[in-house]
XYZ file of C-alpha atoms in Angstrom:
770
model
C -2.719 14.673 25.643
C -1.992 12.223 22.969
C -3.710 14.274 20.940
C -1.360 17.240 20.803
C 1.397 14.964 18.914
C -0.717 14.115 15.809
C 1.321 12.964 12.716
C 1.067 11.973 9.215
C 1.988 9.347 6.894
C 1.963 8.318 2.802
C 0.692 5.109 2.639
C 1.259 2.795 -0.467
C -1.245 0.002 -0.844
C 0.568 -2.401 -2.998
C -0.402 -2.679 -5.977
C -2.130 -6.125 -7.118
C -0.198 -8.660 -9.255
C 3.044 -6.587 -8.973
C 5.134 -9.830 -9.473
C 2.959 -11.056 -12.845
C 3.390 -7.785 -14.522
C 6.541 -8.979 -16.538
C 6.504 -10.031 -20.341
C 9.634 -12.075 -19.774
C 12.231 -14.302 -21.623
C 14.032 -18.121 -21.698
C 17.506 -18.889 -23.208
C 16.307 -18.613 -26.514
C 15.856 -15.044 -26.788
C 13.435 -12.711 -28.031
C 12.537 -10.207 -31.345
C 9.433 -8.167 -31.257
C 7.287 -8.650 -34.267
C 5.896 -5.532 -35.756
C 3.416 -4.311 -38.397
C 1.694 -0.989 -39.039
C -1.244 -2.108 -36.792
C 0.243 -4.775 -34.268
C 2.921 -4.996 -31.898
C 3.613 -8.036 -29.606
C 4.689 -8.490 -25.814
C 5.710 -11.762 -26.671
C 8.849 -13.140 -28.415
C 10.179 -15.700 -30.960
C 13.493 -17.626 -30.982
C 16.287 -15.834 -32.121
C 19.821 -15.308 -30.861
C 20.084 -13.216 -28.139
C 22.848 -10.588 -28.348
C 23.933 -9.782 -24.677
C 25.565 -6.623 -23.362
C 28.298 -6.364 -20.780
C 27.054 -2.994 -19.740
C 25.259 -2.500 -16.741
C 21.851 -0.730 -16.581
C 21.699 1.205 -12.977
C 18.542 2.316 -11.616
C 18.389 5.249 -8.917
C 16.074 3.885 -6.115
C 14.663 4.913 -2.918
C 15.774 2.991 0.191
C 15.308 -0.672 0.736
C 14.452 -2.744 3.783
C 15.791 -5.667 2.636
C 12.842 -7.507 2.767
C 12.721 -9.057 -1.024
C 10.698 -12.342 -0.094
C 7.714 -12.600 -2.650
C 5.697 -13.313 1.194
C 7.248 -10.865 3.461
C 8.007 -7.858 0.859
C 5.973 -4.526 2.575
C 7.467 -1.613 0.709
C 6.997 -1.045 -2.975
C 10.599 -0.879 -3.306
C 11.766 -4.155 -1.842
C 8.504 -5.412 -3.694
C 10.196 -4.449 -6.960
C 13.254 -6.357 -6.088
C 11.436 -9.599 -5.238
C 9.603 -8.788 -8.665
C 12.857 -8.862 -10.519
C 13.043 -12.424 -9.530
C 9.614 -13.704 -9.742
C 6.780 -14.701 -12.161
C 2.954 -14.406 -11.288
C 0.404 -17.122 -11.837
C -1.512 -14.660 -14.225
C -0.637 -11.001 -15.562
C -2.589 -7.901 -16.602
C -2.667 -5.954 -19.586
C -2.069 -2.083 -19.916
C -5.397 -1.175 -18.581
C -5.221 -3.466 -15.302
C -7.306 -6.371 -16.739
C -6.117 -9.823 -15.727
C -4.975 -11.966 -18.830
C -6.720 -15.169 -18.124
C -5.338 -16.947 -21.558
C -1.752 -16.542 -20.919
C -0.186 -20.036 -22.474
C -1.292 -19.332 -26.330
C -1.527 -15.685 -25.240
C -4.278 -13.109 -25.474
C -4.351 -10.019 -28.398
C -5.612 -6.817 -26.674
C -5.588 -3.574 -28.411
C -4.419 -0.456 -26.492
C -4.277 3.091 -28.370
C -4.640 1.788 -31.601
C -2.340 -1.069 -31.276
C -2.830 -4.787 -30.781
C -0.499 -6.017 -28.127
C -0.005 -9.962 -27.210
C 0.214 -10.831 -23.723
C 1.598 -14.516 -22.974
C 2.375 -15.828 -19.739
C 2.576 -19.116 -17.616
C -0.873 -20.253 -17.263
C -4.670 -20.031 -18.022
C -7.478 -19.592 -15.914
C -11.034 -21.039 -16.562
C -13.612 -19.367 -14.263
C -17.270 -20.925 -13.507
C -19.957 -19.397 -11.400
C -22.361 -22.062 -10.332
C -25.929 -22.113 -9.688
C -25.335 -22.596 -5.861
C -23.131 -19.410 -5.415
C -20.039 -21.162 -5.627
C -17.208 -20.052 -8.145
C -14.812 -22.492 -9.323
C -10.980 -21.155 -11.059
C -9.310 -23.940 -13.109
C -5.547 -22.953 -13.804
C -3.496 -24.726 -16.244
C 0.414 -24.101 -16.142
C 2.974 -24.273 -19.228
C 4.818 -27.255 -18.621
C 8.131 -25.986 -19.739
C 8.563 -23.242 -17.100
C 12.319 -23.371 -14.988
C 13.244 -21.441 -12.309
C 16.749 -19.507 -12.477
C 18.138 -22.508 -11.075
C 16.966 -24.835 -13.838
C 14.363 -26.541 -11.328
C 10.766 -27.077 -13.070
C 7.767 -25.039 -11.812
C 4.786 -27.359 -11.241
C 1.149 -26.883 -9.669
C 3.148 -28.142 -6.398
C 4.969 -24.906 -6.270
C 1.580 -23.187 -6.678
C -0.056 -24.774 -4.123
C 2.836 -24.261 -1.613
C 2.866 -20.746 -2.326
C -1.024 -20.567 -1.830
C -0.470 -22.667 1.712
C 2.276 -20.264 2.998
C -0.332 -17.484 2.516
C -3.105 -19.216 4.262
C -1.026 -20.484 7.250
C -2.242 -19.320 10.736
C 1.412 -17.912 11.106
C 1.443 -15.985 8.216
C 2.181 -12.066 9.187
C 3.043 -10.637 5.915
C 1.038 -7.881 4.210
C -1.000 -10.332 1.780
C -4.940 -11.012 2.420
C -5.114 -14.275 0.454
C -6.406 -15.846 3.450
C -9.434 -13.455 3.679
C -10.834 -14.970 0.359
C -13.861 -17.457 0.683
C -11.785 -20.005 -0.506
C -13.865 -23.404 0.580
C -12.275 -24.937 3.783
C -10.224 -21.981 4.297
C -11.510 -20.846 7.760
C -11.356 -24.557 9.022
C -7.847 -24.880 8.145
C -6.917 -21.581 10.203
C -8.867 -22.618 12.951
C -7.719 -24.232 16.452
C -4.020 -22.720 15.795
C -2.509 -19.492 16.775
C 0.692 -18.205 17.524
C 2.717 -18.463 20.641
C 2.952 -14.742 20.643
C -0.804 -14.284 20.955
C -1.649 -17.092 23.222
C 1.390 -16.111 25.442
C 0.125 -12.675 25.598
C -3.585 -13.419 26.193
C -2.351 -15.922 28.926
C -0.418 -13.357 31.043
C 2.621 -13.380 33.303
C 0.869 -15.323 36.162
C -0.196 -18.094 33.963
C 0.049 -21.865 35.617
C -1.360 -24.017 32.386
C 1.594 -25.344 30.391
C -0.252 -27.213 28.028
C 0.821 -25.501 24.479
C 4.191 -24.235 26.059
C 6.689 -24.472 28.873
C 7.150 -22.565 31.950
C 10.691 -21.485 30.427
C 9.354 -20.495 27.109
C 6.857 -18.241 29.166
C 9.859 -16.944 31.294
C 11.813 -16.182 28.457
C 8.808 -14.334 26.466
C 7.859 -12.026 29.382
C 11.534 -11.046 29.742
C 11.968 -10.646 26.053
C 8.598 -8.639 26.195
C 9.995 -6.520 29.432
C 13.271 -5.296 27.655
C 11.120 -4.622 24.607
C 8.391 -2.494 26.388
C 11.157 -0.410 27.911
C 12.604 0.285 24.282
C 9.106 0.981 23.296
C 8.349 3.253 25.829
C 11.880 5.334 25.562
C 10.697 5.820 21.776
C 7.771 7.218 22.841
C 9.602 9.586 25.117
C 12.310 10.277 22.669
C 9.531 11.563 20.310
C 7.622 13.459 22.772
C 11.268 15.334 23.528
C 12.465 15.741 19.913
C 8.942 17.100 18.900
C 9.016 19.910 21.547
C 6.134 18.568 23.888
C 8.191 17.726 26.777
C 11.664 18.583 27.963
C 14.594 15.855 28.031
C 14.881 16.680 32.045
C 10.965 15.611 32.552
C 10.537 12.123 34.183
C 8.905 9.333 32.374
C 6.036 9.665 34.272
C 5.188 13.268 33.249
C 6.174 12.719 29.520
C 3.768 9.869 29.343
C 1.238 11.980 30.311
C 1.907 13.810 27.296
C 1.188 10.872 25.322
C -2.307 10.037 27.259
C -1.158 7.832 29.940
C -1.484 8.561 33.947
C 1.709 7.548 35.734
C 3.251 8.019 38.743
C 6.216 10.824 38.340
C 8.673 8.579 39.406
C 7.499 5.545 37.226
C 10.278 3.338 35.226
C 10.097 2.896 31.884
C 8.703 -0.820 32.717
C 6.446 0.615 34.909
C 4.940 2.893 32.459
C 4.542 -0.158 29.612
C 2.609 -2.131 32.319
C 0.342 0.606 32.729
C 0.009 1.024 28.899
C -0.349 -2.666 28.614
C -3.221 -2.791 31.405
C -4.859 -0.081 29.642
C -5.621 -2.364 26.337
C -6.441 -5.650 28.484
C -3.069 -7.067 27.731
C -3.368 -7.008 24.205
C -0.045 -6.255 23.302
C -0.569 -6.373 19.305
C -3.224 -3.484 19.851
C -0.833 -1.671 22.099
C 1.777 -1.753 19.511
C -0.429 -1.063 16.452
C -2.107 1.877 17.796
C 0.597 3.599 20.536
C 4.148 2.980 18.860
C 6.305 6.170 18.158
C 7.499 4.467 15.071
C 8.600 1.153 15.653
C 6.363 -1.890 16.667
C 6.914 -3.667 19.841
C 8.182 -6.995 18.061
C 10.818 -5.055 16.340
C 12.464 -4.143 19.792
C 12.152 -7.744 20.692
C 15.525 -9.886 20.632
C 13.539 -13.369 19.836
C 10.272 -12.521 18.222
C 10.648 -15.147 15.518
C 10.588 -17.949 18.203
C 6.951 -16.620 19.072
C 5.657 -16.236 15.470
C 5.336 -20.197 15.510
C 1.428 -21.163 15.879
C 0.168 -23.978 17.731
C -2.827 -26.135 18.004
C -5.420 -24.964 20.601
C -8.336 -27.083 19.107
C -9.574 -28.986 15.998
C -8.551 -27.837 12.633
C -8.675 -28.954 9.312
C -5.562 -30.931 7.797
C -6.147 -28.948 4.446
C -7.966 -26.510 2.582
C -10.409 -28.059 0.673
C -10.694 -25.424 -2.091
C -7.090 -25.718 -2.856
C -7.194 -29.120 -5.216
C -4.371 -30.434 -7.374
C -5.822 -31.790 -10.615
C -2.614 -32.678 -12.193
C 1.188 -32.097 -12.178
C 0.408 -28.899 -13.901
C -2.806 -27.815 -12.997
C -4.838 -27.189 -10.188
C -8.459 -25.965 -9.064
C -9.825 -23.272 -6.579
C -13.213 -23.430 -5.397
C -14.625 -20.259 -3.412
C -17.654 -20.383 -1.222
C -18.872 -17.275 -3.138
C -18.040 -14.708 -5.803
C -15.408 -12.007 -4.597
C -14.548 -9.269 -6.969
C -10.602 -9.226 -5.813
C -10.582 -12.872 -5.918
C -9.296 -12.558 -9.608
C -6.371 -10.222 -8.721
C -5.537 -12.174 -5.489
C -5.606 -16.062 -6.465
C -3.196 -15.585 -9.252
C -0.026 -15.460 -6.479
C 3.437 -15.367 -7.137
C 4.903 -18.946 -7.637
C 7.713 -19.280 -5.268
C 9.787 -22.467 -5.695
C 8.899 -24.842 -3.251
C 12.650 -26.574 -3.287
C 13.893 -23.113 -2.143
C 11.489 -21.224 -0.010
C 10.059 -24.742 1.426
C 11.403 -27.984 2.142
C 10.919 -30.821 -0.247
C 10.955 -33.744 2.596
C 7.770 -31.929 3.896
C 5.944 -31.688 1.080
C 3.314 -34.950 0.175
C 0.127 -33.296 -1.090
C -1.527 -36.487 -0.876
C -1.106 -36.770 2.789
C -1.845 -33.157 3.659
C 1.919 -31.800 3.727
C 2.687 -28.465 2.171
C 6.494 -27.614 2.461
C 6.512 -26.731 5.876
C 5.288 -27.924 9.035
C 2.039 -25.917 9.573
C 2.202 -22.964 11.786
C 6.100 -22.438 11.391
C 7.135 -20.529 8.692
C 10.592 -20.063 10.167
C 12.357 -21.702 7.104
C 10.419 -19.559 4.286
C 11.358 -16.467 6.208
C 15.196 -17.361 6.528
C 15.651 -16.840 2.713
C 13.657 -13.214 3.074
C 16.674 -11.002 1.858
C 17.592 -13.604 -0.875
C 14.907 -14.037 -3.223
C 14.702 -16.498 -6.173
C 12.232 -17.361 -8.770
C 11.345 -17.679 -12.398
C 11.569 -14.059 -12.897
C 13.639 -12.418 -15.787
C 16.664 -11.898 -13.314
C 18.568 -13.645 -10.456
C 19.430 -11.883 -7.204
C 23.119 -11.581 -6.688
C 23.578 -9.351 -3.552
C 22.671 -6.407 -1.833
C 25.448 -4.443 -0.492
C 26.401 -0.986 -0.092
C 23.215 0.393 -1.014
C 23.149 -1.309 -4.350
C 20.938 -4.637 -5.064
C 22.802 -6.312 -7.974
C 20.946 -8.961 -10.753
C 22.285 -11.220 -13.304
C 20.111 -12.234 -16.420
C 18.256 -15.300 -15.898
C 19.208 -17.758 -18.710
C 15.987 -19.936 -17.894
C 13.497 -17.029 -18.508
C 10.789 -18.464 -20.297
C 10.803 -15.764 -22.793
C 14.349 -15.890 -23.656
C 17.931 -14.350 -21.633
C 17.379 -10.615 -20.779
C 19.799 -8.776 -23.273
C 21.409 -6.790 -20.409
C 23.377 -9.251 -18.470
C 23.419 -7.274 -15.264
C 21.248 -4.423 -13.604
C 21.782 -2.695 -10.346
C 19.431 -0.952 -7.937
C 21.206 1.713 -6.445
C 19.868 3.743 -3.313
C 19.688 7.491 -3.740
C 18.007 10.407 -1.907
C 14.825 11.415 -3.902
C 16.492 14.831 -4.916
C 19.511 13.260 -6.444
C 17.471 10.858 -8.673
C 17.349 13.408 -11.651
C 21.043 14.847 -11.193
C 22.113 11.518 -11.257
C 20.465 10.495 -14.653
C 21.549 13.481 -16.233
C 24.938 13.144 -14.977
C 25.270 9.399 -16.012
C 25.382 7.877 -12.495
C 21.991 6.513 -13.038
C 20.175 5.285 -16.555
C 16.820 5.137 -15.128
C 15.107 6.568 -12.038
C 11.789 8.074 -11.018
C 12.292 11.617 -9.518
C 8.765 13.007 -7.732
C 7.590 15.517 -10.207
C 7.209 19.045 -9.874
C 6.991 22.104 -11.801
C 10.711 22.718 -11.231
C 11.487 19.403 -11.737
C 9.624 19.195 -15.178
C 11.663 22.582 -16.033
C 15.056 20.796 -15.225
C 14.325 18.229 -17.341
C 13.570 20.433 -20.192
C 16.774 22.195 -19.412
C 18.711 19.332 -20.051
C 17.572 18.623 -23.545
C 18.802 20.743 -26.142
C 15.013 20.917 -27.451
C 13.855 22.040 -24.082
C 11.292 19.173 -24.168
C 10.767 16.303 -22.294
C 11.671 13.775 -24.585
C 15.231 14.717 -26.060
C 19.123 14.066 -26.517
C 19.645 13.663 -22.953
C 16.708 12.408 -21.013
C 13.608 11.054 -22.391
C 10.234 11.039 -19.754
C 7.173 8.941 -19.711
C 4.329 10.692 -17.853
C 1.569 8.275 -16.828
C -1.038 8.824 -14.135
C -0.494 7.773 -10.809
C -2.188 4.574 -9.666
C -3.740 6.743 -6.381
C -4.144 9.836 -5.162
C -3.553 12.776 -3.083
C -5.746 13.950 0.021
C -6.089 15.695 3.558
C -7.454 13.504 6.100
C -9.295 14.606 9.062
C -9.807 11.829 11.852
C -13.606 11.246 13.149
C -12.037 9.685 16.371
C -9.865 13.017 16.936
C -11.846 15.871 15.411
C -15.314 15.335 16.736
C -18.210 17.029 19.216
C -19.117 15.342 22.336
C -17.072 12.202 21.542
C -19.458 11.280 18.949
C -17.769 10.701 15.844
C -20.866 9.900 13.996
C -23.178 12.851 14.948
C -24.048 15.584 12.795
C -22.363 18.181 14.962
C -19.075 16.275 14.503
C -19.392 16.102 10.900
C -20.050 19.760 10.677
C -16.869 20.594 12.385
C -15.231 18.571 10.118
C -16.980 19.766 6.902
C -15.858 23.260 8.321
C -12.404 22.358 7.438
C -12.651 20.472 4.344
C -14.877 23.009 2.744
C -12.023 25.652 3.360
C -9.335 23.109 2.129
C -11.511 22.079 -0.848
C -11.855 26.026 -1.833
C -7.908 26.398 -2.216
C -7.363 23.103 -4.344
C -7.407 24.313 -7.892
C -5.056 27.300 -7.159
C -2.226 25.306 -5.245
C -2.221 22.276 -6.894
C -1.894 24.256 -10.356
C 1.047 26.201 -8.922
C 2.691 23.190 -7.655
C 2.249 20.698 -10.603
C 1.130 22.850 -13.257
C -0.045 20.452 -15.935
C 1.237 17.167 -14.124
C -1.824 16.831 -11.756
C -5.630 17.628 -12.028
C -7.752 18.346 -9.058
C -10.081 15.297 -8.175
C -13.550 15.430 -6.350
C -13.738 12.085 -5.307
C -11.925 9.726 -2.942
C -10.710 7.615 -5.418
C -8.147 7.588 -7.912
C -9.223 8.629 -11.898
C -7.371 5.812 -13.218
C -10.068 3.468 -11.577
C -12.958 2.396 -13.682
C -15.371 3.141 -10.597
C -14.297 6.897 -10.354
C -17.406 9.109 -10.841
C -16.806 11.383 -14.346
C -17.998 14.821 -14.503
C -20.546 13.966 -17.114
C -22.113 11.348 -14.549
C -25.362 12.369 -13.134
C -25.013 13.522 -9.749
C -21.134 14.765 -9.914
C -20.428 17.537 -7.983
C -17.300 19.442 -6.738
C -16.117 18.413 -3.310
C -17.631 20.258 -0.315
C -19.080 22.683 -2.616
C -22.622 23.143 -0.864
C -23.238 25.005 2.693
C -24.849 23.258 5.942
C -28.156 23.663 4.259
C -27.399 21.888 1.300
C -27.073 25.291 -0.786
C -24.338 25.670 -3.291
C -21.519 27.906 -2.070
C -20.238 29.054 -5.681
C -21.339 30.609 -8.957
C -19.641 30.248 -12.463
C -18.762 33.861 -12.465
C -16.953 34.149 -9.136
C -13.234 35.072 -9.005
C -10.654 33.292 -6.828
C -11.126 35.338 -3.988
C -15.127 35.332 -4.045
C -14.820 31.573 -4.015
C -12.198 31.761 -0.923
C -14.467 34.439 0.862
C -18.082 31.773 0.108
C -15.939 28.909 1.441
C -15.114 31.086 4.759
C -18.776 31.842 5.127
C -19.643 28.183 4.617
C -17.232 27.105 6.962
C -18.565 29.667 9.537
C -22.247 27.998 9.018
C -20.847 24.668 9.480
C -18.847 25.518 12.824
C -22.003 27.541 14.231
C -24.153 24.035 13.362
C -21.079 22.129 15.049
C -21.998 24.300 18.472
C -19.108 26.736 18.551
C -20.106 29.944 20.161
C -20.058 32.922 17.654
C -19.309 36.481 18.777
C -21.122 38.886 16.526
C -19.255 41.769 17.924
C -16.100 40.522 17.230
C -16.894 38.289 14.208
C -15.114 35.638 15.511
C -16.004 31.892 17.607
C -15.074 32.623 21.116
C -15.572 28.987 22.586
C -15.621 25.010 21.578
C -18.761 22.867 22.090
C -17.623 19.983 24.728
C -15.123 17.491 22.966
C -14.188 19.642 20.277
C -11.163 22.303 20.494
C -10.193 25.909 19.312
C -6.842 24.637 18.191
C -6.299 21.683 15.724
C -2.960 20.488 14.172
C -2.274 19.575 10.697
C 0.683 17.488 9.652
C 2.368 17.302 6.266
C 5.537 15.217 4.889
C 7.392 18.318 3.502
C 10.678 17.562 4.850
C 10.584 20.647 7.056
C 10.707 23.106 4.024
C 7.201 23.141 3.047
C 7.730 20.907 -0.304
C 4.199 19.266 -0.441
C 1.421 19.985 -2.476
C -0.812 20.417 0.450
C 1.117 23.207 2.394
C -0.563 25.848 0.136
C -3.723 24.909 0.983
C -3.148 24.206 4.851
C -1.493 27.694 4.730
C -4.412 29.540 3.173
C -6.890 27.960 5.494
C -4.842 28.500 8.545
C -4.807 32.265 7.752
C -8.540 32.377 6.937
C -9.414 30.264 10.258
C -7.484 32.421 12.058
C -9.912 35.426 10.998
C -12.707 33.898 12.823
C -10.878 32.896 15.762
C -10.002 29.275 15.090
C -6.055 28.153 15.057
C -4.931 25.486 12.522
C -1.253 24.458 13.413
C 0.883 23.021 10.849
C 3.421 20.748 11.722
C 5.806 19.953 8.921
C 8.664 17.874 10.647
C 12.027 17.753 9.148
C 12.566 14.058 10.288
C 10.692 11.860 7.861
C 10.251 9.128 10.455
C 7.784 11.259 12.262
C 5.814 11.489 9.176
C 6.264 7.709 8.390
C 5.343 6.436 11.819
C 2.443 8.881 12.047
C -0.697 7.436 11.366
C -0.084 3.786 12.819
C -0.739 5.608 16.234
C -4.261 6.788 15.239
C -3.379 9.820 16.987
C -3.619 12.641 14.027
C -6.335 14.956 13.623
C -5.651 16.401 10.325
C -2.952 15.155 7.696
C -1.782 15.240 4.224
C -1.029 12.297 2.192
C -1.559 10.151 -0.697
C -3.023 6.406 -1.340
C -1.265 4.373 -3.572
C -4.400 1.907 -5.150
C -4.913 -1.602 -6.341
C -6.500 -2.407 -9.986
C -9.501 -3.247 -8.429
C -11.348 -0.330 -6.267
C -12.285 -2.374 -3.313
C -12.607 -0.014 -0.112
C -12.853 -2.958 2.355
C -9.076 -2.021 3.356
C -9.197 1.490 3.746
C -13.035 2.400 5.048
C -14.469 -0.635 6.543
C -14.760 -0.428 10.547
C -13.218 -3.759 10.801
C -9.840 -1.819 9.727
C -10.461 1.339 12.163
C -8.912 2.072 15.694
C -6.069 -0.079 15.271
C -7.908 -3.339 14.250
C -7.377 -5.579 11.303
C -5.241 -3.944 8.856
C -5.181 -0.344 10.795
C -5.641 1.301 7.524
C -9.147 3.043 8.337
C -6.949 6.053 9.874
C -10.190 8.096 9.390
C -12.088 6.381 11.912
C -14.894 6.658 9.767
C -17.322 3.541 11.289
C -20.577 3.587 9.236
C -22.923 0.392 9.165
C -24.579 1.623 6.126
C -20.850 2.242 4.479
C -19.622 -1.379 5.749
C -22.755 -2.987 3.873
C -22.075 -1.300 1.070
C -18.317 -2.262 0.782
C -19.250 -5.829 1.119
C -22.013 -5.811 -1.180
C -19.729 -4.232 -3.747
C -17.081 -6.926 -3.660
C -19.790 -9.778 -3.845
C -21.183 -8.627 -6.914
C -19.630 -9.389 -10.719
C -21.786 -6.810 -12.224
C -19.290 -4.117 -12.752
C -22.122 -1.177 -13.523
C -23.660 -2.163 -10.230
C -20.147 -2.175 -8.378
C -19.608 1.436 -9.944
C -23.195 2.903 -8.586
C -22.589 0.982 -5.188
C -19.202 2.547 -4.977
C -20.650 5.930 -5.857
C -22.797 5.723 -2.572
C -19.893 4.905 -0.605
C -17.956 8.008 -1.900
C -21.159 10.205 -1.023
C -20.903 8.268 2.614
C -17.201 9.109 3.078
C -17.622 12.876 1.786
C -20.530 13.370 4.036
C -18.275 12.293 7.082
C -16.141 15.116 6.187
C -13.198 12.944 6.839
C -11.190 13.006 3.543
C -10.696 15.788 1.068
C -9.544 14.699 -2.260
C -6.932 17.032 -3.335
C -5.155 15.834 -6.760
C -4.596 12.885 -9.115
C -0.700 13.692 -10.195
C 1.195 11.962 -12.921
C 4.553 9.410 -12.370
C 7.296 10.026 -14.073
C 10.003 7.744 -15.242
C 12.908 9.102 -16.872
C 15.494 7.340 -19.011
C 19.124 8.396 -20.210
C 18.465 8.749 -23.840
C 22.377 8.540 -24.156
C 22.452 5.299 -22.095
C 19.480 3.484 -22.710
C 18.119 2.172 -26.433
C 14.622 4.201 -26.347
C 13.377 1.570 -29.382
C 13.467 -1.296 -26.874
C 11.472 0.276 -23.986
C 8.498 -1.287 -23.891
C 6.078 0.705 -25.735
C 2.963 2.555 -24.515
C 3.686 2.746 -21.020
C 0.336 3.102 -18.612
C -0.354 3.548 -14.850
C -0.680 -0.381 -14.909
C 2.136 -1.205 -17.456
C 5.683 0.019 -16.102
C 8.835 0.353 -18.093
C 10.107 -3.064 -16.432
C 7.598 -5.124 -18.709
C 9.294 -6.499 -21.701
C 12.486 -6.285 -19.864
C 14.040 -9.137 -21.735
C 13.746 -6.739 -24.837
C 15.859 -3.962 -22.966
C 18.982 -2.878 -24.575
C 21.753 -0.388 -23.842
C 22.986 1.719 -26.465
């Protein structure tokens, strides 16, 4: 069965406004005005002293999608961000700075900081429920090629993100902007239309027969590769032999096929099972690579064509002047303030100037055709502090942008160099890198201190900045794959999952402290402690995760030893399993049979590189031993091949997995927990398969309120529902590290008070080498 091959994934949800977190520069450079109580993130016009040194940053592997529209990996987004500016920026606590032109003075940690940007934003909430955002731009901002940045560039960027053919990671088009739905209506991509029409279609209104024939030929060859990758995965994972026929191997994946079936036969069987929905088939069943990535001419089918009535423009996006625009929304949306300040990409580079005429509803490209925008994906250009030069041999090269609006950066050249994660720290210490972000553990912390003569994390060789990670670690349990009787929402199913969750939770304190020490803390709700919405220990109703038994009684007492806590958790787990319908043998002291739809054996997968190097490994290992004592088997899969981990959850076949969420500034839960994104639908991010109408309603109500107190209380209710379903065990809130070479980097010029929301690349124009 497909459930025999559960996989896992650490998912990074892109931090909102990543491109707008720079506090940048202009050919006339900068000084930082300081006093005993005030520092500033802005600049004054003084001559810059440029250095010929190259700053080298050790980075993870890039995917070379460096577009502000289509970058997906965080590392690719960082490359794009070096070259871009956002409409608005954020401060050190993640709050949006609405008055960027003159700047806002905002205190942090006893110091006043001035935050400047390229625009102001005025927000008006009207009595009829509509909300108006009025943006005013500075009139002296230039892109790195010297062209002026105007309202047309902002409008172009918004229209790219709103286009019916847009297939990047941004969800800008989901905002309730007036007229957005009308603009996107009546159009769909050729891929979707051809897929829906099927091979035997004879209606060639929207395409010709040759296009249809070519499309299905491309799908067939891609389908064969798609199935072959599944077969290869099954063999590599040990579920099948390389000698097994395709028809036999695909049975392991969950599809019935004749033993002599060909790869194409199997693909067609899978397609039929999904009613011809190739997108859903690809999202749910891929073994690492999307079907479209196997196509030879996929871009030709990403063009959208008209299928009905469609508005010529988005009524709620209005140009009000050369350097101003207005956005009208039908209703309040809490995440809008983080999504409306888009990265302002140059129309003349990413679009086509001849196709822009605002008054005649032309916005820089043919509606439904983003091919030109995509053509420069690997070569970003914008108004950011640096200009992209090249990406060769694993090195991204940048040079200072003399047109940056706060002054030309003092370091003329920067390189992002790919390196294995394990080599980041040694690379800094040896002088290969000047800055990097090694994954922190007790061993890494010890090594950092060892490089410094004073034995501290800040010393003569290395300087380390530790901040809370915008995200958290967790163990997930799939409601669709771990349930009783095929009903994920039943009390029996919840009790089954709570049995595992209760045991996992009991080992968190010991294991997390052993793995991270002072660099991480156990958390009790599935939300990052960095969020204003995270419940605090002093809050009414706060309690330790999974600390009550099936009857609601407390499992632990204050005077229990660790061993007593583990025993109490196991007793509680036994109670949950009995309530789930498992058969208990008093004589043997073990479970002997699972209820219908449940199993005696479940698998947990961790991304530990085959060595168990993961904070969840100790938790799962201890739980495995405890479960075995009562007749339940927990198999731990720690594949050496990182692709097995990376590509796992997209197929929604994992039973239990360890991972970590990255988070955005706003705690909106729609993407991860709403039913619209479960079972391969929507963003396919709800891998827990939690489908609760009550939860869905609360999520929507929270994002539609401007009252933060109400939102926090509503999110608390959401968190309680998630825990009640037993689909997620929050494990730790860790700290991230950025390590600098004290010998190479002038630490006095690094932006002060680095936080979760304010990284080292802010104030980048001020950074100097020694």
